[in-house]
Amino acid sequence: GIAEGKAEGKAEGKAEGIKKMIDEDRYCNDVLIQLSAVENSIRSLSNHILENHLYTCVSDDLEKGNLEIIDELTSLFKRFNK
């Protein structure tokens, strides 16, 4: 959706900014702060996409009786919690 596209664009822009900071040999602390900001942006985007997935795809599968979706979600949550 539109929100995902905007968030993805923000993360890409921040990543390019970090690459430029590294190329310019900027102070490590400043680079690390920006890396943390990118991680937070990506985590936020992931949570938003996960929420949409639960309300659409997962909900549809459960209504159709596809309980295999539970195994998929279990695997997904394990990946998120690493």
XYZ file of N, CA and C in Angstrom:
246
model
N 0.811 -1.187 0.000
C 0.000 0.000 0.000
C 0.853 1.250 0.000
N 0.183 2.356 0.079
C 0.861 3.657 0.053
C 1.747 3.840 1.274
N 1.244 3.458 2.457
C 2.027 3.632 3.687
C 3.308 2.819 3.644
N 3.212 1.593 3.135
C 4.402 0.752 3.050
C 5.417 1.370 2.101
N 4.943 1.891 0.985
C 5.837 2.513 0.009
C 6.566 3.713 0.584
N 5.848 4.536 1.356
C 6.475 5.699 1.971
C 7.518 5.276 2.996
N 7.169 4.289 3.820
C 8.106 3.814 4.839
C 9.329 3.177 4.195
N 9.115 2.431 3.126
C 10.228 1.803 2.414
C 11.142 2.880 1.837
N 10.547 3.912 1.273
C 11.329 5.013 0.721
C 12.152 5.721 1.787
N 11.558 5.898 2.972
C 12.290 6.522 4.073
C 13.499 5.689 4.462
N 13.290 4.383 4.587
C 14.390 3.490 4.970
C 15.490 3.527 3.920
N 15.104 3.516 2.655
C 16.093 3.579 1.573
C 16.875 4.891 1.625
N 16.174 5.976 1.853
C 16.834 7.278 1.932
C 17.821 7.339 3.085
N 17.410 6.780 4.239
C 18.303 6.768 5.393
C 19.521 5.897 5.114
N 19.307 4.760 4.464
C 20.419 3.856 4.152
C 21.408 4.540 3.211
N 20.903 5.257 2.230
C 21.799 5.980 1.315
C 22.569 7.070 2.055
N 21.889 7.713 2.999
C 22.558 8.727 3.812
C 23.685 8.135 4.638
N 23.442 6.937 5.165
C 24.476 6.262 5.953
C 25.660 5.895 5.073
N 25.379 5.406 3.884
C 26.471 5.064 2.956
C 27.318 6.307 2.678
N 26.664 7.431 2.477
C 27.390 8.680 2.218
C 28.224 9.074 3.438
N 27.641 8.906 4.642
C 28.379 9.231 5.864
C 29.637 8.371 5.978
N 29.513 7.083 5.657
C 30.660 6.174 5.726
C 31.699 6.577 4.682
N 31.223 6.867 3.461
C 32.141 7.301 2.395
C 32.896 8.569 2.789
N 32.221 9.441 3.547
C 32.834 10.700 3.974
C 33.624 10.542 5.267
N 33.706 9.309 5.785
C 34.450 8.999 6.999
C 33.958 9.826 8.187
N 32.634 9.891 8.323
C 32.026 10.649 9.420
C 32.254 9.946 10.753
N 32.057 10.670 11.821
C 32.248 10.176 13.187
C 31.387 8.937 13.420
N 32.016 7.880 13.940
C 31.341 6.580 14.108
C 30.040 6.689 14.905
N 30.045 7.485 15.953
C 28.855 7.638 16.785
C 27.674 8.145 15.957
N 27.926 9.098 15.072
C 26.867 9.635 14.218
C 26.325 8.560 13.276
N 27.217 7.739 12.727
C 26.809 6.656 11.828
C 25.967 5.646 12.592
N 26.397 5.288 13.791
C 25.660 4.311 14.597
C 24.265 4.813 14.967
N 24.155 6.098 15.250
C 22.842 6.675 15.556
C 21.921 6.556 14.341
N 22.452 6.830 13.170
C 21.647 6.719 11.956
C 21.284 5.264 11.660
N 22.199 4.339 11.913
C 21.898 2.918 11.735
C 20.753 2.488 12.645
N 20.760 2.979 13.860
C 19.682 2.679 14.798
C 18.342 3.203 14.278
N 18.367 4.382 13.680
C 17.144 4.962 13.121
C 16.604 4.101 11.978
N 17.505 3.575 11.141
C 17.091 2.704 10.036
C 16.495 1.411 10.583
N 17.147 0.832 11.592
C 16.608 -0.382 12.201
C 15.197 -0.153 12.734
N 14.983 0.990 13.379
C 13.657 1.306 13.908
C 12.635 1.473 12.785
N 13.033 2.122 11.702
C 12.131 2.304 10.560
C 11.743 0.964 9.956
N 12.725 0.086 9.800
C 12.453 -1.226 9.213
C 11.572 -2.054 10.147
N 11.833 -1.996 11.443
C 11.010 -2.721 12.403
C 9.560 -2.224 12.357
N 9.393 -0.926 12.270
C 8.057 -0.349 12.189
C 7.337 -0.799 10.918
N 8.049 -0.785 9.792
C 7.479 -1.238 8.526
C 7.096 -2.716 8.614
N 7.980 -3.534 9.183
C 7.699 -4.966 9.339
C 6.451 -5.200 10.180
N 6.330 -4.464 11.269
C 5.154 -4.614 12.131
C 3.876 -4.216 11.407
N 3.954 -3.168 10.621
C 2.784 -2.710 9.867
C 2.364 -3.770 8.838
N 3.328 -4.312 8.118
C 3.026 -5.340 7.115
C 2.495 -6.594 7.797
N 3.069 -6.971 8.932
C 2.594 -8.133 9.675
C 1.143 -7.934 10.113
N 0.832 -6.771 10.624
C -0.540 -6.481 11.053
C -1.512 -6.618 9.880
N -1.149 -6.048 8.736
C -2.011 -6.170 7.554
C -2.164 -7.627 7.132
N -1.078 -8.384 7.206
C -1.095 -9.806 6.848
C -2.070 -10.571 7.746
N -2.049 -10.261 9.039
C -2.944 -10.942 9.979
C -4.410 -10.651 9.663
N -4.720 -9.408 9.346
C -6.109 -9.025 9.092
C -6.618 -9.437 7.714
N -5.712 -9.744 6.796
C -6.153 -10.103 5.446
C -5.882 -11.573 5.167
N -4.680 -11.905 4.819
C -4.322 -13.259 4.396
C -4.620 -14.304 5.467
N -4.169 -14.056 6.683
C -4.352 -15.039 7.753
C -5.830 -15.209 8.078
N -6.517 -14.102 8.190
C -7.948 -14.156 8.469
C -8.691 -14.944 7.387
N -8.363 -14.689 6.128
C -9.002 -15.412 5.017
C -8.710 -16.907 5.091
N -7.447 -17.256 5.357
C -7.084 -18.673 5.446
C -7.819 -19.368 6.581
N -7.921 -18.720 7.731
C -8.625 -19.328 8.858
C -10.108 -19.522 8.550
N -10.720 -18.533 7.889
C -12.133 -18.661 7.506
C -12.348 -19.829 6.551
N -11.344 -20.113 5.706
C -11.428 -21.215 4.745
C -11.054 -22.555 5.385
N -10.676 -22.526 6.667
C -10.323 -23.753 7.361
C -8.882 -24.185 7.177
N -8.057 -23.328 6.611
C -6.645 -23.652 6.404
C -5.870 -23.395 7.690
N -5.711 -24.451 8.485
C -5.012 -24.304 9.760
C -3.499 -24.348 9.603
N -3.011 -24.671 8.398
C -1.565 -24.648 8.148
C -0.994 -23.242 8.323
N -1.860 -22.254 8.211
C -1.421 -20.867 8.381
C -0.854 -20.654 9.779
N -1.310 -21.431 10.744
C -0.798 -21.309 12.112
C 0.673 -21.698 12.160
N 1.043 -22.767 11.434
C 2.451 -23.162 11.365
C 3.287 -22.056 10.710
N 2.726 -21.465 9.658
C 3.431 -20.374 8.986
C 3.655 -19.207 9.937
N 2.631 -18.858 10.699
C 2.750 -17.749 11.643
C 3.746 -18.064 12.752
N 3.720 -19.297 13.233
C 4.664 -19.693 14.274
C 6.090 -19.512 13.784
N 6.357 -19.956 12.567
C 7.678 -19.803 11.971
C 8.036 -18.329 11.806
N 7.072 -17.543 11.369
C 7.292 -16.108 11.179
C 7.626 -15.412 12.495
N 6.861 -15.729 13.546
C 7.127 -15.099 14.854
C 8.480 -15.513 15.398
N 8.887 -16.758 15.180
C 10.221 -17.189 15.620
C 11.295 -16.382 14.904
N 11.093 -16.117 13.642
C 12.063 -15.328 12.866
C 12.124 -13.893 13.394
N 10.970 -13.337 13.748
C 10.904 -11.966 14.261
C 11.598 -11.822 15.613
N 11.592 -12.903 16.387
C 12.111 -12.824 17.754
C 13.571 -13.240 17.887
N 14.288 -13.293 16.793
C 15.728 -13.628 16.861
C 16.516 -12.445 17.320
